[in-house]
Short mmCIF file of C-alpha atoms in Angstrom, two decimals:
data_model
loop_
_atom_site.label_atom_id
_atom_site.label_comp_id
_atom_site.label_asym_id
_atom_site.label_seq_id
_atom_site.Cartn_x
_atom_site.Cartn_y
_atom_site.Cartn_z
CA MET F 1 14.62 -29.94 -38.87
CA ASN F 2 11.57 -27.97 -39.86
CA PHE F 3 9.46 -26.17 -37.26
CA THR F 4 5.99 -27.72 -37.00
CA ARG F 5 3.27 -26.87 -34.54
CA TRP F 6 1.66 -30.12 -33.52
CA SER F 7 -1.73 -30.78 -32.01
CA PRO F 8 -3.93 -33.82 -31.47
CA ARG F 9 -6.07 -32.73 -34.41
CA LEU F 10 -3.22 -31.89 -36.78
CA PRO F 11 -0.34 -34.38 -36.58
CA GLY F 12 3.03 -32.97 -37.52
CA THR F 13 5.47 -34.03 -40.21
CA PRO F 14 7.54 -37.10 -39.28
CA ARG F 15 11.05 -36.31 -38.16
CA ARG F 16 14.38 -37.85 -38.93
CA GLY F 17 15.51 -40.98 -37.13
CA SER F 18 13.77 -44.12 -36.08
CA SER F 19 14.20 -43.89 -32.33
CA ALA F 20 11.30 -43.61 -29.95
CA ALA F 21 12.41 -40.07 -29.14
CA ALA F 22 12.27 -39.15 -32.81
CA ALA F 23 8.82 -40.69 -33.10
CA ARG F 24 7.68 -38.73 -30.11
CA ALA F 25 9.07 -35.54 -31.62
CA ALA F 26 7.22 -36.32 -34.86
CA GLY F 27 3.93 -36.95 -33.11
CA GLY F 28 3.66 -40.46 -34.52
CA PRO F 29 2.73 -43.65 -32.77
CA VAL F 30 5.07 -44.70 -30.03
CA PRO F 31 7.15 -47.73 -31.10
CA ALA F 32 6.95 -50.79 -28.96
CA ALA F 33 9.24 -50.60 -25.97
CA ARG F 34 11.55 -53.46 -25.14
CA THR F 35 12.00 -55.13 -21.79
CA GLY F 36 15.28 -56.31 -20.37
CA SER F 37 14.76 -59.65 -22.16
CA GLY F 38 14.48 -57.88 -25.52
CA GLU F 39 10.83 -58.79 -26.02
CA PRO F 40 8.84 -55.94 -27.62
CA GLN F 41 5.84 -54.55 -25.74
CA PRO F 42 2.69 -53.43 -27.57
CA PRO F 43 2.12 -49.66 -28.00
CA ALA F 44 -0.54 -47.92 -25.91
CA ALA F 45 -3.56 -48.44 -28.16
CA GLY F 46 -1.97 -46.52 -31.04
CA LEU F 47 -1.90 -43.16 -29.24
CA SER F 48 0.58 -40.67 -30.69
CA VAL F 49 2.86 -38.54 -28.53
CA ALA F 50 1.26 -35.38 -29.95
CA GLU F 51 -2.22 -36.66 -29.09
CA THR F 52 -1.09 -37.43 -25.56
CA LEU F 53 0.88 -34.25 -24.90
CA GLY F 54 -1.72 -32.09 -26.60
CA ARG F 55 -4.35 -33.10 -24.06
CA LEU F 56 -2.21 -32.34 -21.01
CA PRO F 57 -2.97 -29.12 -19.08
CA ALA F 58 0.76 -28.66 -18.48
CA LEU F 59 2.81 -26.38 -20.73
CA ILE F 60 5.11 -28.44 -22.95
CA ALA F 61 7.77 -27.41 -25.44
CA VAL F 62 10.46 -29.47 -27.18
CA VAL F 63 13.63 -27.81 -28.50
CA HIS F 64 16.73 -29.28 -30.09
CA GLY F 65 20.23 -28.33 -31.05
CA PRO F 66 22.65 -25.84 -29.48
CA GLU F 67 20.43 -22.89 -30.43
CA HIS F 68 17.31 -24.58 -29.07
CA HIS F 69 15.33 -24.76 -32.30
CA VAL F 70 11.66 -25.18 -31.50
CA GLY F 71 10.34 -28.63 -32.41
CA TYR F 72 7.02 -28.77 -30.62
CA LEU F 73 4.57 -26.66 -28.59
CA ASN F 74 1.40 -28.09 -27.16
CA PRO F 75 -1.89 -26.13 -27.26
CA ALA F 76 -1.67 -25.34 -23.50
CA TRP F 77 1.60 -23.47 -24.11
CA GLU F 78 0.06 -21.45 -26.93
CA GLU F 79 -3.00 -20.63 -24.84
CA VAL F 80 -0.73 -19.00 -22.25
CA PHE F 81 1.94 -17.37 -24.42
CA GLY F 82 0.23 -17.22 -27.82
CA PRO F 83 1.23 -18.98 -31.07
CA ALA F 84 4.83 -18.91 -32.24
CA ASP F 85 5.99 -18.09 -35.77
CA PRO F 86 6.77 -21.48 -37.43
CA ASP F 87 8.79 -20.10 -40.35
CA GLY F 88 12.51 -20.83 -40.73
CA ASP F 89 12.92 -23.35 -37.92
CA PRO F 90 13.66 -20.45 -35.51
CA ALA F 91 15.68 -20.57 -32.33
CA ALA F 92 13.79 -20.42 -29.04
CA ALA F 93 15.41 -17.08 -28.13
CA ASP F 94 13.65 -15.50 -31.13
CA ALA F 95 10.42 -17.50 -31.35
CA LEU F 96 9.76 -17.89 -27.63
CA PRO F 97 10.95 -14.72 -25.87
CA GLU F 98 8.96 -15.77 -22.82
CA LEU F 99 11.67 -18.35 -22.05
CA THR F 100 14.09 -15.50 -21.46
CA GLU F 101 11.59 -13.40 -19.53
CA ILE F 102 10.78 -16.17 -17.07
CA GLY F 103 14.42 -17.22 -16.73
CA VAL F 104 14.11 -20.66 -18.32
CA LEU F 105 16.43 -20.21 -21.28
CA PRO F 106 19.61 -20.21 -19.15
CA LEU F 107 18.44 -23.46 -17.55
CA MET F 108 17.97 -25.04 -20.97
CA GLU F 109 21.59 -24.20 -21.80
CA GLN F 110 22.71 -25.79 -18.53
CA VAL F 111 20.72 -28.93 -19.36
CA LEU F 112 22.43 -29.25 -22.75
CA ARG F 113 25.86 -28.86 -21.14
CA SER F 114 25.35 -31.10 -18.12
CA GLY F 115 22.75 -33.57 -19.33
CA LYS F 116 20.94 -33.13 -16.02
CA PRO F 117 17.45 -31.72 -15.38
CA ARG F 118 17.02 -28.19 -14.02
CA THR F 119 13.97 -26.51 -12.46
CA ALA F 120 12.74 -22.93 -12.25
CA LYS F 121 10.17 -22.65 -9.47
CA ALA F 122 7.00 -20.57 -9.37
CA ARG F 123 7.50 -18.24 -12.33
CA ARG F 124 4.68 -15.84 -12.98
CA VAL F 125 3.35 -15.80 -16.58
CA PRO F 126 0.92 -13.54 -18.45
CA GLY F 127 -2.54 -13.69 -16.92
CA GLY F 128 -1.23 -13.81 -13.37
CA ARG F 129 -0.81 -17.58 -13.18
CA SER F 130 2.36 -19.24 -11.83
CA PHE F 131 4.17 -22.27 -13.26
CA THR F 132 7.14 -24.35 -12.20
CA PHE F 133 9.21 -25.23 -15.28
CA THR F 134 11.32 -28.39 -15.40
CA CYS F 135 13.87 -28.72 -18.19
CA SER F 136 14.92 -32.31 -18.95
CA PRO F 137 17.48 -33.61 -21.48
CA LEU F 138 15.95 -35.29 -24.55
CA ASP F 139 17.32 -37.08 -27.62
CA VAL F 140 15.42 -35.68 -30.62
CA GLY F 141 16.30 -37.89 -33.60
CA GLY F 142 19.93 -38.13 -32.58
CA THR F 143 20.16 -34.40 -31.75
CA PRO F 144 20.46 -33.27 -28.11
CA GLY F 145 17.31 -31.48 -27.05
CA VAL F 146 15.37 -30.29 -24.07
CA LEU F 147 11.84 -31.01 -22.92
CA VAL F 148 10.34 -28.02 -21.09
CA PHE F 149 7.46 -29.01 -18.81
CA GLY F 150 5.46 -26.30 -17.03
CA ALA F 151 3.23 -27.36 -14.12
CA ASP F 152 0.57 -24.93 -12.91
CA VAL F 153 1.30 -24.02 -9.28
CA THR F 154 -0.92 -20.95 -9.06
CA ASP F 155 -2.99 -22.32 -6.20
CA GLU F 156 0.10 -23.40 -4.28
CA VAL F 157 1.76 -20.01 -4.77
CA SER F 158 -1.40 -18.22 -3.63
CA ALA F 159 -1.58 -20.44 -0.56
CA VAL F 160 2.06 -19.73 0.28
CA GLU F 161 1.53 -16.00 -0.17
CA ARG F 162 -1.46 -16.13 2.15
CA ILE F 163 0.57 -18.02 4.73
CA ARG F 164 3.44 -15.59 4.47
CA HIS F 165 1.09 -12.65 4.77
CA GLY F 166 -0.40 -14.23 7.88
CA GLU F 167 3.09 -14.82 9.28
CA ARG F 168 4.00 -11.20 8.63
CA LEU F 169 0.90 -10.06 10.50
CA GLN F 170 1.68 -12.42 13.37
CA ARG F 171 5.27 -11.22 13.52
CA GLU F 172 4.18 -7.59 13.51
CA ALA F 173 1.81 -8.35 16.37
CA ALA F 174 4.50 -10.29 18.25
CA VAL F 175 7.04 -7.50 17.83
CA ALA F 176 4.43 -4.96 18.93
CA LEU F 177 3.81 -7.10 22.04
CA GLN F 178 7.54 -7.31 22.73
CA ARG F 179 8.04 -3.58 22.31
CA SER F 180 5.04 -2.82 24.52
CA LEU F 181 6.73 -4.74 27.34
CA LEU F 182 9.90 -2.68 26.98
CA PRO F 183 10.17 0.89 28.32
CA GLN F 184 8.13 3.22 26.13
CA GLY F 185 10.48 6.05 27.04
CA LEU F 186 13.68 5.76 29.06
CA GLU F 187 13.91 7.69 32.29
CA GLN F 188 16.54 10.39 31.89
CA PRO F 189 18.59 10.75 35.10
CA ASP F 190 20.24 14.03 36.00
CA ASP F 191 23.74 12.56 36.09
CA LEU F 192 23.60 10.07 33.22
CA ARG F 193 22.88 10.29 29.53
CA VAL F 194 21.26 7.08 28.35
CA ALA F 195 19.92 5.53 25.14
CA ALA F 196 18.78 2.05 24.23
CA THR F 197 17.66 0.08 21.21
CA TYR F 198 15.96 -3.24 20.61
CA GLN F 199 15.94 -5.20 17.35
CA PRO F 200 13.91 -8.41 16.99
CA GLY F 201 15.73 -11.30 15.36
CA GLY F 202 14.73 -13.44 12.40
CA THR F 203 11.66 -13.21 10.24
CA ASP F 204 9.32 -15.55 12.09
CA ALA F 205 6.72 -14.60 14.66
CA ALA F 206 8.72 -16.00 17.60
CA VAL F 207 10.07 -12.93 19.38
CA GLY F 208 12.61 -13.33 22.15
CA GLY F 209 12.80 -12.23 25.77
CA ASP F 210 15.48 -9.50 25.68
CA TRP F 211 14.84 -6.44 27.83
CA TYR F 212 16.50 -3.37 29.32
CA ASP F 213 15.52 -0.67 31.78
CA VAL F 214 16.69 2.55 33.43
CA ILE F 215 15.30 3.26 36.92
CA THR F 216 15.96 6.44 38.91
CA LEU F 217 16.36 5.52 42.59
CA GLY F 218 16.55 8.97 44.17
CA ALA F 219 19.43 11.00 45.61
CA GLY F 220 20.95 11.01 42.11
CA ARG F 221 21.40 7.22 41.96
CA THR F 222 20.29 5.23 38.89
CA ALA F 223 19.74 1.51 38.28
CA LEU F 224 20.71 0.13 34.86
CA VAL F 225 19.29 -3.26 33.88
CA ILE F 226 19.77 -5.66 30.97
CA GLY F 227 18.29 -9.16 30.73
CA ASP F 228 17.53 -12.03 28.39
CA VAL F 229 14.96 -14.78 28.85
CA MET F 230 16.11 -17.96 27.13
CA GLY F 231 14.05 -19.23 24.21
CA ARG F 232 11.66 -17.53 21.84
CA GLY F 233 7.96 -17.05 21.49
CA VAL F 234 5.13 -15.47 23.40
CA ARG F 235 6.03 -17.42 26.55
CA ALA F 236 9.53 -15.96 26.63
CA ALA F 237 8.12 -12.47 26.07
CA ALA F 238 5.57 -12.98 28.85
CA VAL F 239 8.23 -14.12 31.32
CA MET F 240 10.34 -11.14 30.29
CA GLY F 241 7.47 -8.77 31.03
CA GLN F 242 6.94 -10.26 34.49
CA LEU F 243 10.65 -10.12 35.33
CA ARG F 244 10.93 -6.53 34.18
CA THR F 245 7.96 -5.57 36.35
CA ALA F 246 9.53 -7.39 39.30
CA VAL F 247 12.84 -5.59 38.77
CA ARG F 248 11.15 -2.19 38.88
CA ALA F 249 9.27 -3.14 42.05
CA TYR F 250 12.36 -4.49 43.80
CA ALA F 251 14.45 -1.52 42.68
CA ARG F 252 12.22 0.78 44.76
CA LEU F 253 13.50 -1.07 47.83
CA ASP F 254 16.92 0.41 46.98
CA LEU F 255 18.73 -2.82 47.82
CA PRO F 256 22.27 -3.70 46.72
CA PRO F 257 22.42 -5.31 43.25
CA HIS F 258 23.15 -8.83 44.54
CA GLU F 259 20.09 -8.73 46.79
CA ILE F 260 17.95 -7.68 43.83
CA LEU F 261 19.22 -10.74 41.94
CA HIS F 262 18.37 -13.01 44.88
CA LEU F 263 14.78 -11.77 44.77
CA LEU F 264 14.63 -12.13 41.00
CA ASP F 265 16.00 -15.66 41.22
CA ASP F 266 13.09 -16.65 43.46
CA ILE F 267 10.46 -14.95 41.33
CA ALA F 268 11.87 -16.47 38.11
CA ALA F 269 11.52 -19.96 39.58
CA GLU F 270 7.93 -19.19 40.58
CA ILE F 271 6.98 -17.78 37.17
CA ASP F 272 8.21 -20.84 35.26
CA PRO F 273 10.67 -23.39 36.72
CA ASN F 274 11.57 -24.48 33.18
CA GLN F 275 12.42 -20.97 32.01
CA ILE F 276 15.74 -19.38 32.91
CA ALA F 277 16.97 -15.86 32.28
CA THR F 278 20.21 -13.91 32.49
CA CYS F 279 20.40 -10.47 34.04
CA LEU F 280 22.92 -7.76 34.90
CA TYR F 281 21.87 -5.14 37.45
CA ALA F 282 24.04 -2.10 38.16
CA VAL F 283 23.60 1.06 40.24
CA HIS F 284 25.40 4.32 39.44
CA ASP F 285 26.06 6.65 42.37
CA PRO F 286 27.36 10.08 41.24
CA ASN F 287 28.02 11.10 44.84
CA GLU F 288 30.53 8.29 45.33
CA GLY F 289 31.62 8.20 41.68
CA HIS F 290 31.27 4.45 41.25
CA LEU F 291 29.12 1.72 39.75
CA VAL F 292 27.99 -1.23 41.86
CA HIS F 293 27.02 -4.28 39.80
CA ALA F 294 25.96 -7.92 40.03
CA CYS F 295 25.47 -10.50 37.29
CA ALA F 296 23.34 -13.62 36.83
CA GLY F 297 24.85 -15.48 33.89
CA HIS F 298 24.88 -12.43 31.59
CA VAL F 299 27.53 -11.24 29.14
CA PRO F 300 30.02 -8.74 30.66
CA LEU F 301 29.51 -5.01 30.99
CA LEU F 302 31.95 -2.81 29.04
CA LEU F 303 33.21 0.55 30.32
CA ARG F 304 35.24 3.15 28.40
CA THR F 305 37.24 5.44 30.66
CA PRO F 306 37.89 9.13 29.87
CA ASP F 307 41.27 8.22 28.34
CA GLY F 308 39.51 6.05 25.72
CA ALA F 309 40.50 2.64 27.10
CA VAL F 310 37.76 -0.01 27.06
CA HIS F 311 37.55 -2.41 30.00
CA ARG F 312 35.60 -5.63 30.22
CA VAL F 313 34.08 -5.51 33.71
CA GLU F 314 34.33 -8.95 35.21
CA SER F 315 31.31 -8.93 37.48
CA PRO F 316 31.05 -11.54 40.25
CA THR F 317 28.94 -13.78 38.01
CA GLY F 318 26.46 -16.35 39.26
CA PRO F 319 24.20 -18.72 37.32
CA PRO F 320 21.13 -17.51 35.41
CA LEU F 321 17.97 -16.59 37.26
CA GLY F 322 15.63 -19.45 38.03
CA THR F 323 18.32 -22.00 38.93
CA GLY F 324 17.98 -21.33 42.67
CA GLY F 325 20.30 -21.64 45.66
CA TRP F 326 23.13 -19.35 44.52
CA MET F 327 24.48 -16.52 46.68
CA TYR F 328 25.09 -13.63 44.31
CA THR F 329 27.64 -10.94 45.19
CA SER F 330 28.17 -7.34 44.10
CA GLY F 331 31.29 -5.71 42.70
CA THR F 332 32.26 -2.03 42.56
CA ILE F 333 34.13 -0.11 39.87
CA ASP F 334 35.04 3.57 39.68
CA MET F 335 33.02 5.61 37.19
CA PRO F 336 34.38 9.18 37.10
CA PRO F 337 32.88 11.87 34.84
CA GLY F 338 33.62 11.19 31.19
CA THR F 339 33.09 7.41 31.53
CA ARG F 340 30.82 5.53 29.14
CA GLY F 341 29.35 2.05 29.43
CA VAL F 342 27.37 -0.43 27.37
CA LEU F 343 25.02 -3.21 28.43
CA TYR F 344 23.88 -5.67 25.77
CA THR F 345 22.42 -9.12 25.16
CA ASP F 346 24.27 -12.04 23.58
CA GLY F 347 22.51 -11.58 20.24
CA LEU F 348 24.83 -8.63 19.60
CA ILE F 349 28.08 -10.59 19.89
CA GLU F 350 27.27 -14.30 19.50
CA ARG F 351 27.74 -15.95 16.09
CA ARG F 352 27.47 -19.58 15.03
CA GLY F 353 30.83 -21.29 14.81
CA GLU F 354 32.64 -18.56 16.80
CA ASP F 355 33.69 -18.39 20.42
CA ILE F 356 31.72 -15.73 22.27
CA ASP F 357 34.97 -14.01 23.33
CA VAL F 358 35.58 -13.23 19.65
CA GLY F 359 32.29 -11.32 19.57
CA VAL F 360 33.04 -9.48 22.82
CA ALA F 361 36.45 -8.46 21.46
CA ALA F 362 34.79 -7.14 18.29
CA LEU F 363 32.37 -5.13 20.44
CA GLU F 364 35.26 -3.72 22.45
CA ARG F 365 36.92 -2.46 19.28
CA ALA F 366 33.67 -0.96 18.00
CA PHE F 367 32.95 0.70 21.36
CA ALA F 368 36.46 2.15 21.54
CA GLY F 369 35.91 3.99 18.26
CA ALA F 370 32.28 5.01 18.77
CA SER F 371 31.71 8.70 19.41
CA GLY F 372 28.71 10.97 19.70
CA ALA F 373 25.60 10.88 21.85
CA PRO F 374 24.55 7.53 23.40
CA ALA F 375 21.82 7.10 20.76
CA VAL F 376 24.43 7.48 18.00
CA VAL F 377 26.69 4.97 19.74
CA CYS F 378 23.83 2.47 19.94
CA ASP F 379 23.23 2.66 16.21
CA ARG F 380 26.92 2.43 15.41
CA LEU F 381 27.41 -0.68 17.54
CA ILE F 382 24.44 -2.36 15.85
CA ARG F 383 25.82 -1.61 12.39
CA THR F 384 29.44 -2.43 13.16
CA LEU F 385 28.55 -5.81 14.64
CA GLY F 386 26.60 -6.66 11.48
CA VAL F 387 23.10 -6.79 12.98
CA THR F 388 20.54 -6.51 10.17
CA ALA F 389 16.83 -7.19 9.78
CA GLU F 390 17.74 -10.80 8.89
CA HIS F 391 19.77 -11.31 12.08
CA ASP F 392 18.64 -14.57 13.69
CA ASP F 393 18.61 -13.44 17.33
CA ASP F 394 17.07 -10.57 19.28
CA VAL F 395 19.41 -7.75 20.27
CA ALA F 396 19.08 -5.22 23.09
CA VAL F 397 21.69 -2.52 23.69
CA LEU F 398 21.82 0.11 26.46
CA VAL F 399 24.51 2.83 26.31
CA PHE F 400 25.08 5.22 29.22
CA GLU F 401 27.48 8.08 29.90
CA HIS F 402 28.48 10.00 33.02
CA PRO F 403 29.19 13.35 31.38
CA ALA F 404 32.01 15.63 32.43
CA HIS F 405 30.42 19.05 32.94
CA GLU F 406 32.51 22.04 31.91
CA GLY F 407 32.07 25.78 31.64
CA PRO F 408 28.73 27.32 32.64
CA GLU F 409 27.14 23.85 32.80
CA ALA F 410 29.47 22.92 35.66
CA GLU F 411 27.81 25.62 37.80
CA LEU F 412 24.58 23.65 37.55
CA PHE F 413 26.14 20.50 39.04
CA ARG F 414 27.64 21.22 42.43
CA GLY F 415 27.90 19.59 45.83
CA ALA F 416 28.87 20.37 49.42
CA ALA F 417 29.23 18.19 52.52
CA LEU F 418 29.61 18.66 56.29
CA ASP F 419 30.69 16.06 58.84
CA LEU F 420 28.38 16.26 61.84
CA LEU F 421 30.67 16.19 64.86
CA GLY F 422 29.80 16.79 68.48
CA GLY F 423 26.45 16.60 70.18
CA VAL F 424 23.42 18.86 70.04
CA GLU F 425 25.53 21.74 68.76
CA ALA F 426 25.77 19.88 65.42
CA ALA F 427 22.16 20.83 64.61
CA PRO F 428 22.59 24.63 64.49
CA ARG F 429 25.91 24.18 62.70
CA ALA F 430 24.15 22.05 60.07
CA ARG F 431 21.43 24.68 59.62
CA ALA F 432 23.97 27.41 59.16
CA PHE F 433 25.94 25.31 56.69
CA ALA F 434 22.81 24.49 54.65
CA SER F 435 21.74 28.13 54.61
CA GLY F 436 25.12 29.33 53.44
CA VAL F 437 25.38 26.74 50.67
CA LEU F 438 21.86 27.35 49.34
CA THR F 439 22.46 31.10 49.40
CA SER F 440 25.68 30.70 47.41
CA TRP F 441 23.75 28.65 44.88
CA ARG F 442 21.37 31.58 44.47
CA PHE F 443 18.20 29.67 45.05
CA PRO F 444 14.91 31.55 45.46
CA THR F 445 13.96 32.43 49.03
CA GLU F 446 11.17 29.86 49.21
CA LEU F 447 13.39 26.99 48.05
CA HIS F 448 16.18 28.21 50.34
CA ASP F 449 13.92 28.17 53.39
CA THR F 450 12.33 24.78 52.67
CA GLY F 451 15.77 23.32 51.94
CA VAL F 452 17.14 24.54 55.25
CA LEU F 453 14.09 23.16 57.05
CA ALA F 454 14.47 19.75 55.39
CA ALA F 455 18.19 19.61 56.21
CA SER F 456 17.44 20.56 59.83
CA GLU F 457 14.81 17.82 60.24
CA LEU F 458 16.99 15.12 58.65
CA VAL F 459 19.95 16.08 60.84
CA ALA F 460 17.77 16.13 63.96
CA ASN F 461 16.42 12.68 63.12
CA SER F 462 19.94 11.33 62.65
CA LEU F 463 21.22 12.92 65.88
CA GLN F 464 18.36 11.37 67.85
CA HIS F 465 18.18 7.89 66.29
CA GLY F 466 21.50 7.39 64.50
CA THR F 467 25.10 6.78 65.48
CA PRO F 468 28.37 8.31 64.25
CA PRO F 469 29.83 8.89 61.77
CA MET F 470 27.21 11.37 60.53
CA ARG F 471 27.33 13.55 57.48
CA LEU F 472 25.14 16.16 55.75
CA ARG F 473 25.46 16.40 51.99
CA LEU F 474 23.77 18.90 49.66
CA ARG F 475 23.87 18.51 45.95
CA ARG F 476 22.32 20.36 43.04
CA THR F 477 21.85 19.30 39.43
CA ASP F 478 20.36 21.21 36.55
CA ARG F 479 16.93 19.98 37.63
CA ARG F 480 16.82 19.34 41.37
CA LEU F 481 18.20 19.92 44.85
CA ILE F 482 19.17 16.79 46.83
CA ILE F 483 19.67 16.79 50.61
CA GLU F 484 21.10 13.65 52.20
CA VAL F 485 22.14 12.67 55.73
CA THR F 486 24.11 9.50 56.47
CA ASP F 487 24.91 7.85 59.80
CA GLY F 488 26.20 4.56 61.18
CA ASP F 489 22.85 3.05 62.28
CA ASP F 490 21.20 0.75 59.73
CA ARG F 491 17.65 1.06 61.12
CA LEU F 492 15.57 2.79 58.45
CA PRO F 493 13.14 5.55 59.49
CA ARG F 494 9.52 5.39 58.56
CA ARG F 495 6.84 7.99 58.31
CA ARG F 496 4.29 7.78 61.14
CA GLN F 497 1.43 9.81 62.50
CA ALA F 498 2.50 11.53 65.73
CA ALA F 499 -0.09 11.95 68.48
CA PRO F 500 -0.95 15.52 69.60
CA GLY F 501 1.08 15.13 72.79
CA ASP F 502 4.15 13.52 71.19
CA GLU F 503 7.31 15.58 71.22
CA ASN F 504 8.96 13.43 68.55
CA GLY F 505 7.97 11.62 65.36
CA ARG F 506 7.18 14.59 63.17
CA GLY F 507 10.53 15.11 61.40
CA ILE F 508 10.10 12.57 58.58
CA SER F 509 6.47 13.60 58.11
CA ILE F 510 7.56 17.22 57.71
CA VAL F 511 10.20 16.24 55.17
CA ALA F 512 7.71 14.07 53.26
CA THR F 513 5.27 16.98 53.17
CA ILE F 514 7.57 19.74 51.96
CA ALA F 515 9.83 17.70 49.62
CA GLU F 516 8.85 16.31 46.25
CA THR F 517 10.13 12.86 47.21
CA TRP F 518 12.16 11.24 49.98
CA GLY F 519 13.62 7.87 50.80
CA ALA F 520 16.02 5.83 52.88
CA ARG F 521 18.42 2.98 52.18
CA ARG F 522 21.08 0.97 53.95
CA THR F 523 24.64 1.79 52.93
CA PRO F 524 27.32 -0.85 52.24
CA GLY F 525 29.32 0.09 55.34
CA GLY F 526 26.50 -0.87 57.69
CA GLY F 527 24.76 2.46 58.13
CA LYS F 528 21.93 4.25 56.34
CA SER F 529 21.19 7.22 54.14
CA VAL F 530 18.05 9.36 54.39
CA TRP F 531 17.43 11.82 51.58
CA CYS F 532 14.89 14.13 49.99
CA GLU F 533 14.62 16.00 46.69
CA PHE F 534 13.21 19.32 45.51
CA THR F 535 12.57 20.24 41.87
CA LEU F 536 14.23 23.48 40.86
CA PRO F 537 11.94 26.23 39.51
CA GLY F 538 11.98 26.66 35.75
#
């Protein structure tokens, strides 16, 4: 079959065969079609196929045979790709290299093999325009062929690109909003090393409500928080921001974890009764060497002990926040030096079609083998659990470590305690004890004297208003001196302005004046703790 370039003005040479397909390939008049009854129908006013196809704005090519010999190109095709060499009835791979460049040639081969149409969507062509090419099987004079039809979709492609660009901008803004509601820099406690990471899920603009926080409570204690507001979008992020703010405010009350969750449960219902959230709140106390925790529908905390064993901490779990009416409870677990822990949201371990325990078990294995600083562990857990930029759920991870201090560093973390027995004679004994300890720690004279004064005032306050058992505890870290007095009375002291003639009421005011910070909290056994802190020089 000879190659002929057809056009409405220059009809091509008739081709072999008498079928309608052959007539179409030859550019001649279309024979009368037949209905189901066999009656011939009149042709369309004598129009030839070449005249019809030549006037279409679509790109059209007809090829035939196993090597796709070119049988027809309409003028629109040649305007885009330029004229083809008609000599020698060439194969499309040689005469029309653009078919290979735009990935249509492989589809043509599939059409010949399967007899079914194939489509290549939105292929960019010279000049910057985009076309969708549909390859359909065609009988060309008894020879299998392919009709290639290219529809101009430049406007549609441009519209889609504009939409996607707008979505990218919206997502960037949404992620920026989400990140702005998370801690901009984690507080770094004296007795914990912490690191956290957040990765938004999916590629749309609907961010989630995952959050984390680290809150120093004073006297060396630290609150660790992880939470997840159900759903996605700006509303979820807004609820998350309000809950995180509420957590930080309630944490300053220094309440047990379960009481914090009770308060959050009420505030969550007030913010949006249709929005629920999970949360795990834990408090690390280096003085007692334990972690107190409570959970509202959140995935379990994992701890790795110094011997390398990973434990799934089964917190006393209640329903998510916002459901109302549940009495949350706190649990306690030992956390000696050398222990590590990880808090996370369900996006890290939950996968479609898998039980969530499978994901938790995978995290346990990854956490058991993760070494290095907490920031390194965060990254390793994210990678090991297969969280990528295309992950379909938000992920928040918080890793913390109670380091075991050794060598010279151990000298910077020391503690001493004295049980306050007896009556009024306990006060001078406490002053002498505080003076001796602070001297042995080689503190400057000014810090030594103010520390002794603070210890004396806290002990005097406890002797006057508290009940046994009473205890004085001094503790130093690499950054601060902590003085704490506990007793069996749960009434918390408050700072007040003493009148000129009052003999009492000045102790807490003196402590508040000379110390950098002070506070008081109820202890689990029914008593209280009053403490103050001093920043070490240098």
